[in-house]
mmCIF file of N, CA and C in Angstrom:
data_model
loop_
_atom_site.group_PDB
_atom_site.id
_atom_site.type_symbol
_atom_site.label_atom_id
_atom_site.label_comp_id
_atom_site.label_asym_id
_atom_site.label_seq_id
_atom_site.Cartn_x
_atom_site.Cartn_y
_atom_site.Cartn_z
ATOM 1 N N UNK A 214 0.855 -1.175 0.000
ATOM 2 C CA UNK A 214 0.000 0.000 0.000
ATOM 3 C C UNK A 214 0.895 1.229 0.000
ATOM 4 N N UNK A 215 0.683 2.123 -0.953
ATOM 5 C CA UNK A 215 1.526 3.311 -0.976
ATOM 6 C C UNK A 215 1.070 4.305 0.087
ATOM 7 N N UNK A 216 1.880 5.320 0.320
ATOM 8 C CA UNK A 216 1.599 6.291 1.373
ATOM 9 C C UNK A 216 0.270 6.991 1.143
ATOM 10 N N UNK A 217 -0.011 7.360 -0.101
ATOM 11 C CA UNK A 217 -1.248 8.069 -0.407
ATOM 12 C C UNK A 217 -2.455 7.237 -0.012
ATOM 13 N N UNK A 218 -2.465 5.965 -0.410
ATOM 14 C CA UNK A 218 -3.605 5.111 -0.088
ATOM 15 C C UNK A 218 -3.691 4.850 1.409
ATOM 16 N N UNK A 219 -2.562 4.771 2.095
ATOM 17 C CA UNK A 219 -2.567 4.581 3.542
ATOM 18 C C UNK A 219 -3.200 5.780 4.230
ATOM 19 N N UNK A 220 -2.871 6.974 3.761
ATOM 20 C CA UNK A 220 -3.457 8.189 4.329
ATOM 21 C C UNK A 220 -4.960 8.199 4.109
ATOM 22 N N UNK A 221 -5.406 7.833 2.903
ATOM 23 C CA UNK A 221 -6.840 7.813 2.629
ATOM 24 C C UNK A 221 -7.548 6.795 3.509
ATOM 25 N N UNK A 222 -6.927 5.629 3.742
ATOM 26 C CA UNK A 222 -7.533 4.613 4.597
ATOM 27 C C UNK A 222 -7.707 5.152 6.010
ATOM 28 N N UNK A 223 -6.708 5.880 6.487
ATOM 29 C CA UNK A 223 -6.801 6.472 7.818
ATOM 30 C C UNK A 223 -7.901 7.515 7.876
ATOM 31 N N UNK A 224 -8.005 8.325 6.840
ATOM 32 C CA UNK A 224 -9.058 9.341 6.796
ATOM 33 C C UNK A 224 -10.421 8.684 6.791
ATOM 34 N N UNK A 225 -10.572 7.632 6.011
ATOM 35 C CA UNK A 225 -11.852 6.935 5.947
ATOM 36 C C UNK A 225 -12.215 6.355 7.297
ATOM 37 N N UNK A 226 -11.255 5.773 7.996
ATOM 38 C CA UNK A 226 -11.525 5.184 9.299
ATOM 39 C C UNK A 226 -11.941 6.252 10.299
ATOM 40 N N UNK A 227 -11.315 7.406 10.224
ATOM 41 C CA UNK A 227 -11.637 8.487 11.144
ATOM 42 C C UNK A 227 -12.944 9.180 10.808
ATOM 43 N N UNK A 228 -13.270 9.290 9.535
ATOM 44 C CA UNK A 228 -14.423 10.095 9.138
ATOM 45 C C UNK A 228 -15.734 9.542 9.675
ATOM 46 N N UNK A 229 -15.833 8.231 9.858
ATOM 47 C CA UNK A 229 -17.072 7.644 10.362
ATOM 48 C C UNK A 229 -17.315 8.034 11.810
ATOM 49 N N UNK A 230 -16.244 8.257 12.579
ATOM 50 C CA UNK A 230 -16.416 8.573 13.983
ATOM 51 C C UNK A 230 -16.328 10.051 14.306
ATOM 52 N N UNK A 231 -16.141 10.888 13.341
ATOM 53 C CA UNK A 231 -15.998 12.324 13.568
ATOM 54 C C UNK A 231 -17.363 12.962 13.750
ATOM 55 N N UNK A 232 -17.456 13.893 14.665
ATOM 56 C CA UNK A 232 -18.718 14.604 14.881
ATOM 57 C C UNK A 232 -19.158 15.277 13.595
ATOM 58 N N UNK A 233 -20.468 15.390 13.414
ATOM 59 C CA UNK A 233 -20.989 15.887 12.143
ATOM 60 C C UNK A 233 -20.564 17.318 11.839
ATOM 61 N N UNK A 234 -20.184 18.092 12.849
ATOM 62 C CA UNK A 234 -19.809 19.480 12.608
ATOM 63 C C UNK A 234 -18.359 19.630 12.146
ATOM 64 N N UNK A 235 -17.577 18.583 12.261
ATOM 65 C CA UNK A 235 -16.162 18.679 11.903
ATOM 66 C C UNK A 235 -15.970 18.482 10.403
ATOM 67 N N UNK A 236 -15.157 19.332 9.772
ATOM 68 C CA UNK A 236 -14.882 19.127 8.344
ATOM 69 C C UNK A 236 -13.970 17.922 8.127
ATOM 70 N N UNK A 237 -14.072 17.316 6.965
ATOM 71 C CA UNK A 237 -13.195 16.226 6.556
ATOM 72 C C UNK A 237 -12.310 16.772 5.448
ATOM 73 N N UNK A 238 -11.003 16.640 5.599
ATOM 74 C CA UNK A 238 -10.067 17.164 4.612
ATOM 75 C C UNK A 238 -9.366 15.991 3.930
ATOM 76 N N UNK A 239 -9.347 16.007 2.602
ATOM 77 C CA UNK A 239 -8.775 14.922 1.814
ATOM 78 C C UNK A 239 -7.798 15.504 0.797
ATOM 79 N N UNK A 240 -6.664 14.842 0.612
ATOM 80 C CA UNK A 240 -5.708 15.232 -0.420
ATOM 81 C C UNK A 240 -5.725 14.193 -1.530
ATOM 82 N N UNK A 241 -5.923 14.638 -2.756
ATOM 83 C CA UNK A 241 -5.905 13.755 -3.918
ATOM 84 C C UNK A 241 -4.558 13.928 -4.604
ATOM 85 N N UNK A 242 -3.778 12.866 -4.659
ATOM 86 C CA UNK A 242 -2.460 12.911 -5.271
ATOM 87 C C UNK A 242 -2.571 12.639 -6.764
ATOM 88 N N UNK A 243 -2.085 13.547 -7.573
ATOM 89 C CA UNK A 243 -2.251 13.434 -9.024
ATOM 90 C C UNK A 243 -1.486 12.273 -9.626
ATOM 91 N N UNK A 244 -0.264 12.046 -9.180
ATOM 92 C CA UNK A 244 0.531 10.989 -9.786
ATOM 93 C C UNK A 244 -0.102 9.624 -9.538
ATOM 94 N N UNK A 245 -0.474 9.324 -8.305
ATOM 95 C CA UNK A 245 -1.112 8.042 -7.998
ATOM 96 C C UNK A 245 -2.441 7.929 -8.729
ATOM 97 N N UNK A 246 -3.186 9.024 -8.768
ATOM 98 C CA UNK A 246 -4.490 9.029 -9.421
ATOM 99 C C UNK A 246 -4.359 8.741 -10.902
ATOM 100 N N UNK A 247 -3.409 9.380 -11.556
ATOM 101 C CA UNK A 247 -3.241 9.202 -12.998
ATOM 102 C C UNK A 247 -2.678 7.835 -13.345
ATOM 103 N N UNK A 248 -1.776 7.320 -12.538
ATOM 104 C CA UNK A 248 -1.183 6.018 -12.826
ATOM 105 C C UNK A 248 -2.211 4.899 -12.727
ATOM 106 N N UNK A 249 -3.142 5.012 -11.797
ATOM 107 C CA UNK A 249 -4.078 3.924 -11.543
ATOM 108 C C UNK A 249 -5.401 4.039 -12.277
ATOM 109 N N UNK A 250 -5.700 5.187 -12.852
ATOM 110 C CA UNK A 250 -7.002 5.363 -13.496
ATOM 111 C C UNK A 250 -7.205 4.432 -14.685
ATOM 112 N N UNK A 251 -6.130 3.958 -15.273
ATOM 113 C CA UNK A 251 -6.269 3.100 -16.444
ATOM 114 C C UNK A 251 -6.684 1.677 -16.125
ATOM 115 N N UNK A 252 -6.679 1.299 -14.862
ATOM 116 C CA UNK A 252 -7.046 -0.069 -14.506
ATOM 117 C C UNK A 252 -8.556 -0.206 -14.434
ATOM 118 N N UNK A 253 -9.014 -1.436 -14.551
ATOM 119 C CA UNK A 253 -10.457 -1.686 -14.566
ATOM 120 C C UNK A 253 -11.130 -1.252 -13.270
ATOM 121 N N UNK A 254 -10.447 -1.424 -12.149
ATOM 122 C CA UNK A 254 -11.079 -1.087 -10.872
ATOM 123 C C UNK A 254 -10.843 0.359 -10.452
ATOM 124 N N UNK A 255 -9.999 1.076 -11.166
ATOM 125 C CA UNK A 255 -9.684 2.482 -10.864
ATOM 126 C C UNK A 255 -9.446 2.697 -9.371
ATOM 127 N N UNK A 256 -8.476 1.997 -8.773
ATOM 128 C CA UNK A 256 -8.283 2.068 -7.327
ATOM 129 C C UNK A 256 -7.857 3.426 -6.801
ATOM 130 N N UNK A 257 -7.374 4.290 -7.649
ATOM 131 C CA UNK A 257 -6.893 5.577 -7.159
ATOM 132 C C UNK A 257 -7.987 6.625 -7.079
ATOM 133 N N UNK A 258 -9.201 6.286 -7.505
ATOM 134 C CA UNK A 258 -10.284 7.234 -7.286
ATOM 135 C C UNK A 258 -10.482 7.315 -5.782
ATOM 136 N N UNK A 259 -10.270 8.465 -5.221
ATOM 137 C CA UNK A 259 -10.348 8.630 -3.780
ATOM 138 C C UNK A 259 -11.793 8.478 -3.346
ATOM 139 N N UNK A 260 -12.022 7.617 -2.366
ATOM 140 C CA UNK A 260 -13.373 7.365 -1.883
ATOM 141 C C UNK A 260 -13.462 7.849 -0.446
ATOM 142 N N UNK A 261 -14.395 8.736 -0.173
ATOM 143 C CA UNK A 261 -14.574 9.299 1.156
ATOM 144 C C UNK A 261 -15.984 8.983 1.616
ATOM 145 N N UNK A 262 -16.122 8.420 2.812
ATOM 146 C CA UNK A 262 -17.461 8.178 3.346
ATOM 147 C C UNK A 262 -17.854 9.359 4.216
ATOM 148 N N UNK A 263 -19.017 9.927 3.945
ATOM 149 C CA UNK A 263 -19.536 11.033 4.742
ATOM 150 C C UNK A 263 -20.868 10.615 5.354
ATOM 151 N N UNK A 264 -21.090 10.914 6.637
ATOM 152 C CA UNK A 264 -22.383 10.621 7.257
ATOM 153 C C UNK A 264 -23.491 11.443 6.594
ATOM 154 N N UNK A 265 -24.741 11.036 6.795
ATOM 155 C CA UNK A 265 -25.874 11.766 6.225
ATOM 156 C C UNK A 265 -25.813 13.245 6.590
ATOM 157 N N UNK A 266 -26.212 14.096 5.665
ATOM 158 C CA UNK A 266 -26.258 15.526 5.924
ATOM 159 C C UNK A 266 -26.008 16.333 4.671
ATOM 160 N N UNK A 267 -25.978 17.641 4.846
ATOM 161 C CA UNK A 267 -25.682 18.571 3.755
ATOM 162 C C UNK A 267 -24.217 18.981 3.861
ATOM 163 N N UNK A 268 -23.540 19.030 2.715
ATOM 164 C CA UNK A 268 -22.108 19.327 2.700
ATOM 165 C C UNK A 268 -21.759 20.386 1.666
ATOM 166 N N UNK A 269 -20.676 21.087 1.982
ATOM 167 C CA UNK A 269 -20.063 21.993 1.022
ATOM 168 C C UNK A 269 -18.648 21.473 0.808
ATOM 169 N N UNK A 270 -18.311 21.159 -0.437
ATOM 170 C CA UNK A 270 -16.957 20.725 -0.773
ATOM 171 C C UNK A 270 -16.231 21.911 -1.391
ATOM 172 N N UNK A 271 -15.011 22.152 -0.950
ATOM 173 C CA UNK A 271 -14.242 23.258 -1.512
ATOM 174 C C UNK A 271 -12.794 22.828 -1.728
ATOM 175 N N UNK A 272 -12.173 23.412 -2.745
ATOM 176 C CA UNK A 272 -10.758 23.154 -3.016
ATOM 177 C C UNK A 272 -9.954 24.167 -2.213
ATOM 178 N N UNK A 273 -9.201 23.664 -1.247
ATOM 179 C CA UNK A 273 -8.393 24.519 -0.386
ATOM 180 C C UNK A 273 -7.160 25.007 -1.133
ATOM 181 N N UNK A 274 -6.475 24.072 -1.802
ATOM 182 C CA UNK A 274 -5.315 24.428 -2.620
ATOM 183 C C UNK A 274 -5.088 23.315 -3.637
ATOM 184 N N UNK A 275 -4.411 23.660 -4.709
ATOM 185 C CA UNK A 275 -4.128 22.683 -5.752
ATOM 186 C C UNK A 275 -2.904 23.114 -6.538
ATOM 187 N N UNK A 276 -2.088 22.135 -6.883
ATOM 188 C CA UNK A 276 -0.936 22.405 -7.742
ATOM 189 C C UNK A 276 -1.148 21.779 -9.113
ATOM 190 N N UNK A 277 -2.375 21.422 -9.416
ATOM 191 C CA UNK A 277 -2.696 20.804 -10.694
ATOM 192 C C UNK A 277 -3.255 21.810 -11.682
ATOM 193 N N UNK A 278 -3.054 21.528 -12.944
ATOM 194 C CA UNK A 278 -3.595 22.361 -14.014
ATOM 195 C C UNK A 278 -5.100 22.115 -14.091
ATOM 196 N N UNK A 279 -5.934 23.158 -14.079
ATOM 197 C CA UNK A 279 -7.376 22.939 -14.203
ATOM 198 C C UNK A 279 -7.726 22.245 -15.514
ATOM 199 N N UNK A 280 -8.734 21.419 -15.460
ATOM 200 C CA UNK A 280 -9.189 20.690 -16.641
ATOM 201 C C UNK A 280 -9.844 21.647 -17.619
ATOM 202 N N UNK A 281 -9.386 21.685 -18.865
ATOM 203 C CA UNK A 281 -9.957 22.613 -19.838
ATOM 204 C C UNK A 281 -11.208 22.111 -20.543
ATOM 205 N N UNK A 282 -11.539 20.812 -20.426
ATOM 206 C CA UNK A 282 -12.538 20.355 -21.356
ATOM 207 C C UNK A 282 -13.666 19.446 -20.991
ATOM 208 N N UNK A 283 -13.571 18.544 -20.020
ATOM 209 C CA UNK A 283 -14.700 17.657 -19.757
ATOM 210 C C UNK A 283 -15.926 18.495 -19.433
ATOM 211 N N UNK A 284 -17.060 18.249 -20.074
ATOM 212 C CA UNK A 284 -18.235 19.108 -19.889
ATOM 213 C C UNK A 284 -18.650 19.336 -18.437
ATOM 214 N N UNK A 285 -18.610 18.298 -17.606
ATOM 215 C CA UNK A 285 -19.053 18.460 -16.220
ATOM 216 C C UNK A 285 -17.991 19.054 -15.308
ATOM 217 N N UNK A 286 -16.769 19.186 -15.807
ATOM 218 C CA UNK A 286 -15.664 19.608 -14.954
ATOM 219 C C UNK A 286 -14.819 20.726 -15.561
ATOM 220 N N UNK A 287 -15.390 21.540 -16.430
ATOM 221 C CA UNK A 287 -14.616 22.575 -17.116
ATOM 222 C C UNK A 287 -13.973 23.531 -16.114
ATOM 223 N N UNK A 288 -12.684 23.787 -16.317
ATOM 224 C CA UNK A 288 -11.894 24.697 -15.485
ATOM 225 C C UNK A 288 -11.918 24.333 -14.005
ATOM 226 N N UNK A 289 -11.931 23.045 -13.699
ATOM 227 C CA UNK A 289 -11.929 22.614 -12.306
ATOM 228 C C UNK A 289 -10.636 21.880 -11.981
ATOM 229 N N UNK A 290 -10.301 21.856 -10.690
ATOM 230 C CA UNK A 290 -9.105 21.158 -10.234
ATOM 231 C C UNK A 290 -9.410 19.748 -9.747
ATOM 232 N N UNK A 291 -10.650 19.486 -9.407
ATOM 233 C CA UNK A 291 -11.043 18.152 -8.960
ATOM 234 C C UNK A 291 -12.486 17.904 -9.366
ATOM 235 N N UNK A 292 -12.800 16.659 -9.690
ATOM 236 C CA UNK A 292 -14.166 16.277 -10.025
ATOM 237 C C UNK A 292 -14.718 15.374 -8.943
ATOM 238 N N UNK A 293 -15.993 15.538 -8.616
ATOM 239 C CA UNK A 293 -16.630 14.705 -7.596
ATOM 240 C C UNK A 293 -17.827 13.990 -8.181
ATOM 241 N N UNK A 294 -18.034 12.749 -7.759
ATOM 242 C CA UNK A 294 -19.280 12.090 -8.089
ATOM 243 C C UNK A 294 -19.734 11.225 -6.922
ATOM 244 N N UNK A 295 -21.029 10.944 -6.903
ATOM 245 C CA UNK A 295 -21.677 10.282 -5.782
ATOM 246 C C UNK A 295 -22.618 9.222 -6.327
ATOM 247 N N UNK A 296 -22.429 7.978 -5.903
ATOM 248 C CA UNK A 296 -23.293 6.875 -6.335
ATOM 249 C C UNK A 296 -23.455 6.862 -7.854
ATOM 250 N N UNK A 297 -22.362 7.118 -8.571
ATOM 251 C CA UNK A 297 -22.391 7.073 -10.027
ATOM 252 C C UNK A 297 -22.904 8.328 -10.699
ATOM 253 N N UNK A 298 -23.348 9.304 -9.935
ATOM 254 C CA UNK A 298 -23.868 10.551 -10.501
ATOM 255 C C UNK A 298 -22.845 11.667 -10.345
ATOM 256 N N UNK A 299 -22.689 12.454 -11.380
ATOM 257 C CA UNK A 299 -21.746 13.574 -11.347
ATOM 258 C C UNK A 299 -22.263 14.657 -10.413
ATOM 259 N N UNK A 300 -21.424 15.059 -9.452
ATOM 260 C CA UNK A 300 -21.745 16.213 -8.614
ATOM 261 C C UNK A 300 -21.230 17.481 -9.276
ATOM 262 N N UNK A 301 -20.062 17.375 -9.918
ATOM 263 C CA UNK A 301 -19.497 18.519 -10.629
ATOM 264 C C UNK A 301 -18.032 18.703 -10.322
ATOM 265 N N UNK A 302 -17.468 19.742 -10.902
ATOM 266 C CA UNK A 302 -16.066 20.059 -10.699
ATOM 267 C C UNK A 302 -15.921 21.255 -9.784
ATOM 268 N N UNK A 303 -14.771 21.334 -9.117
ATOM 269 C CA UNK A 303 -14.512 22.450 -8.211
ATOM 270 C C UNK A 303 -13.144 23.031 -8.542
ATOM 271 N N UNK A 304 -13.071 24.340 -8.620
ATOM 272 C CA UNK A 304 -11.809 25.046 -8.842
ATOM 273 C C UNK A 304 -11.335 25.644 -7.516
ATOM 274 N N UNK A 305 -10.088 26.078 -7.485
ATOM 275 C CA UNK A 305 -9.528 26.696 -6.279
ATOM 276 C C UNK A 305 -10.395 27.878 -5.862
ATOM 277 N N UNK A 306 -10.716 27.932 -4.575
ATOM 278 C CA UNK A 306 -11.507 29.032 -4.046
ATOM 279 C C UNK A 306 -12.998 28.911 -4.301
ATOM 280 N N UNK A 307 -13.421 27.861 -4.964
ATOM 281 C CA UNK A 307 -14.844 27.657 -5.255
ATOM 282 C C UNK A 307 -15.370 26.518 -4.394
ATOM 283 N N UNK A 308 -16.700 26.365 -4.370
ATOM 284 C CA UNK A 308 -17.285 25.276 -3.598
ATOM 285 C C UNK A 308 -18.474 24.676 -4.331
ATOM 286 N N UNK A 309 -18.894 23.520 -3.848
ATOM 287 C CA UNK A 309 -19.996 22.783 -4.442
ATOM 288 C C UNK A 309 -20.813 22.207 -3.299
ATOM 289 N N UNK A 310 -22.122 22.446 -3.286
ATOM 290 C CA UNK A 310 -22.983 21.923 -2.227
ATOM 291 C C UNK A 310 -23.705 20.679 -2.714
ATOM 292 N N UNK A 311 -23.857 19.710 -1.805
ATOM 293 C CA UNK A 311 -24.569 18.479 -2.139
ATOM 294 C C UNK A 311 -25.102 17.846 -0.859
ATOM 295 N N UNK A 312 -25.966 16.848 -1.029
ATOM 296 C CA UNK A 312 -26.602 16.184 0.107
ATOM 297 C C UNK A 312 -26.244 14.703 0.116
ATOM 298 N N UNK A 313 -26.010 14.170 1.308
ATOM 299 C CA UNK A 313 -25.812 12.740 1.507
ATOM 300 C C UNK A 313 -27.026 12.238 2.275
ATOM 301 N N UNK A 314 -27.699 11.232 1.717
ATOM 302 C CA UNK A 314 -28.945 10.761 2.330
ATOM 303 C C UNK A 314 -28.925 9.266 2.615
ATOM 304 N N UNK A 315 -27.809 8.747 3.071
ATOM 305 C CA UNK A 315 -27.748 7.355 3.501
ATOM 306 C C UNK A 315 -27.352 6.376 2.422
ATOM 307 N N UNK A 316 -27.094 5.156 2.865
ATOM 308 C CA UNK A 316 -26.704 4.104 1.939
ATOM 309 C C UNK A 316 -25.408 4.431 1.235
ATOM 310 N N UNK A 317 -25.329 4.071 -0.039
ATOM 311 C CA UNK A 317 -24.109 4.312 -0.808
ATOM 312 C C UNK A 317 -23.953 5.782 -1.179
ATOM 313 N N UNK A 318 -24.977 6.609 -0.936
ATOM 314 C CA UNK A 318 -24.854 8.037 -1.225
ATOM 315 C C UNK A 318 -23.723 8.670 -0.431
ATOM 316 N N UNK A 319 -23.361 8.061 0.704
ATOM 317 C CA UNK A 319 -22.292 8.602 1.530
ATOM 318 C C UNK A 319 -20.912 8.359 0.962
ATOM 319 N N UNK A 320 -20.810 7.528 -0.068
ATOM 320 C CA UNK A 320 -19.525 7.254 -0.703
ATOM 321 C C UNK A 320 -19.279 8.274 -1.806
ATOM 322 N N UNK A 321 -18.449 9.246 -1.522
ATOM 323 C CA UNK A 321 -18.137 10.305 -2.475
ATOM 324 C C UNK A 321 -16.794 9.976 -3.121
ATOM 325 N N UNK A 322 -16.744 9.976 -4.443
ATOM 326 C CA UNK A 322 -15.505 9.700 -5.164
ATOM 327 C C UNK A 322 -14.944 11.005 -5.724
ATOM 328 N N UNK A 323 -13.626 11.153 -5.644
ATOM 329 C CA UNK A 323 -12.975 12.363 -6.155
ATOM 330 C C UNK A 323 -11.853 11.962 -7.098
ATOM 331 N N UNK A 324 -11.657 12.750 -8.134
ATOM 332 C CA UNK A 324 -10.520 12.505 -9.017
ATOM 333 C C UNK A 324 -9.957 13.820 -9.517
ATOM 334 N N UNK A 325 -8.664 13.789 -9.808
ATOM 335 C CA UNK A 325 -8.000 14.968 -10.358
ATOM 336 C C UNK A 325 -8.513 15.169 -11.774
ATOM 337 N N UNK A 326 -8.996 16.351 -12.060
ATOM 338 C CA UNK A 326 -9.488 16.627 -13.418
ATOM 339 C C UNK A 326 -8.528 17.595 -14.091
ATOM 340 N N UNK A 327 -7.469 17.024 -14.641
ATOM 341 C CA UNK A 327 -6.424 17.878 -15.221
ATOM 342 C C UNK A 327 -6.193 17.580 -16.695
ATOM 343 N N UNK A 328 -7.244 17.273 -17.419
ATOM 344 C CA UNK A 328 -7.088 17.023 -18.845
ATOM 345 C C UNK A 328 -6.445 15.676 -19.121
ATOM 346 N N UNK A 329 -7.009 14.624 -18.554
ATOM 347 C CA UNK A 329 -6.526 13.255 -18.714
ATOM 348 C C UNK A 329 -5.049 13.153 -18.339
ATOM 349 N N UNK A 330 -4.742 13.599 -17.150
ATOM 350 C CA UNK A 330 -3.397 13.472 -16.583
ATOM 351 C C UNK A 330 -2.336 14.196 -17.398
ATOM 352 N N UNK A 331 -2.698 15.294 -18.013
ATOM 353 C CA UNK A 331 -1.727 16.072 -18.777
ATOM 354 C C UNK A 331 -0.610 16.568 -17.864
ATOM 355 N N UNK A 332 -0.951 16.839 -16.619
ATOM 356 C CA UNK A 332 0.035 17.264 -15.632
ATOM 357 C C UNK A 332 -0.122 16.324 -14.442
ATOM 358 N N UNK A 333 0.684 15.277 -14.401
ATOM 359 C CA UNK A 333 0.483 14.283 -13.353
ATOM 360 C C UNK A 333 1.405 14.482 -12.157
ATOM 361 N N UNK A 334 1.579 15.722 -11.762
ATOM 362 C CA UNK A 334 2.360 16.007 -10.571
ATOM 363 C C UNK A 334 1.522 16.878 -9.651
ATOM 364 N N UNK A 335 1.888 16.887 -8.386
ATOM 365 C CA UNK A 335 1.184 17.734 -7.439
ATOM 366 C C UNK A 335 -0.031 17.072 -6.834
ATOM 367 N N UNK A 336 -0.845 17.877 -6.173
ATOM 368 C CA UNK A 336 -2.012 17.352 -5.488
ATOM 369 C C UNK A 336 -3.066 18.437 -5.317
ATOM 370 N N UNK A 337 -4.251 17.995 -4.948
ATOM 371 C CA UNK A 337 -5.363 18.901 -4.686
ATOM 372 C C UNK A 337 -5.939 18.563 -3.319
ATOM 373 N N UNK A 338 -6.157 19.577 -2.494
ATOM 374 C CA UNK A 338 -6.714 19.383 -1.158
ATOM 375 C C UNK A 338 -8.168 19.837 -1.167
ATOM 376 N N UNK A 339 -9.062 18.932 -0.734
ATOM 377 C CA UNK A 339 -10.501 19.204 -0.729
ATOM 378 C C UNK A 339 -11.002 19.174 0.709
ATOM 379 N N UNK A 340 -11.842 20.137 1.074
ATOM 380 C CA UNK A 340 -12.456 20.157 2.404
ATOM 381 C C UNK A 340 -13.956 19.927 2.248
ATOM 382 N N UNK A 341 -14.491 18.948 2.982
ATOM 383 C CA UNK A 341 -15.926 18.677 3.021
ATOM 384 C C UNK A 341 -16.440 19.192 4.363
ATOM 385 N N UNK A 342 -17.298 20.217 4.334
ATOM 386 C CA UNK A 342 -17.794 20.832 5.558
ATOM 387 C C UNK A 342 -19.301 20.662 5.660
ATOM 388 N N UNK A 343 -19.799 20.101 6.778
ATOM 389 C CA UNK A 343 -21.251 20.003 6.961
ATOM 390 C C UNK A 343 -21.843 21.401 7.143
ATOM 391 N N UNK A 344 -23.066 21.593 6.681
ATOM 392 C CA UNK A 344 -23.735 22.879 6.931
ATOM 393 C C UNK A 344 -25.199 22.651 7.222
#
């Protein structure tokens, strides 16, 4: 298990026991994400479990080139989806609101949206804050 995946596993273990008012912060590593996206299981798609509630996801910082082209993620640094549905893309300093309503809806997937790994270095930090 590489360091990035170990960190995500720790975050996932902690997020279930964190009080609902506490934000969850996740770092998506571009190199690991881009290297693994070509596999059938796409193991590098970061998966974060969030308890039921309303959330605001925001990009705290990113060293990745914003994606110029995917329709749902234009000019964003990270793309989010939930239970197979696109939530949208987020750029630095921007946010995206969404709802988690139980079951698999709490499994939020994030990926670096940098133009199909055109720049596979750096990382993006995302904060999920309940509201």
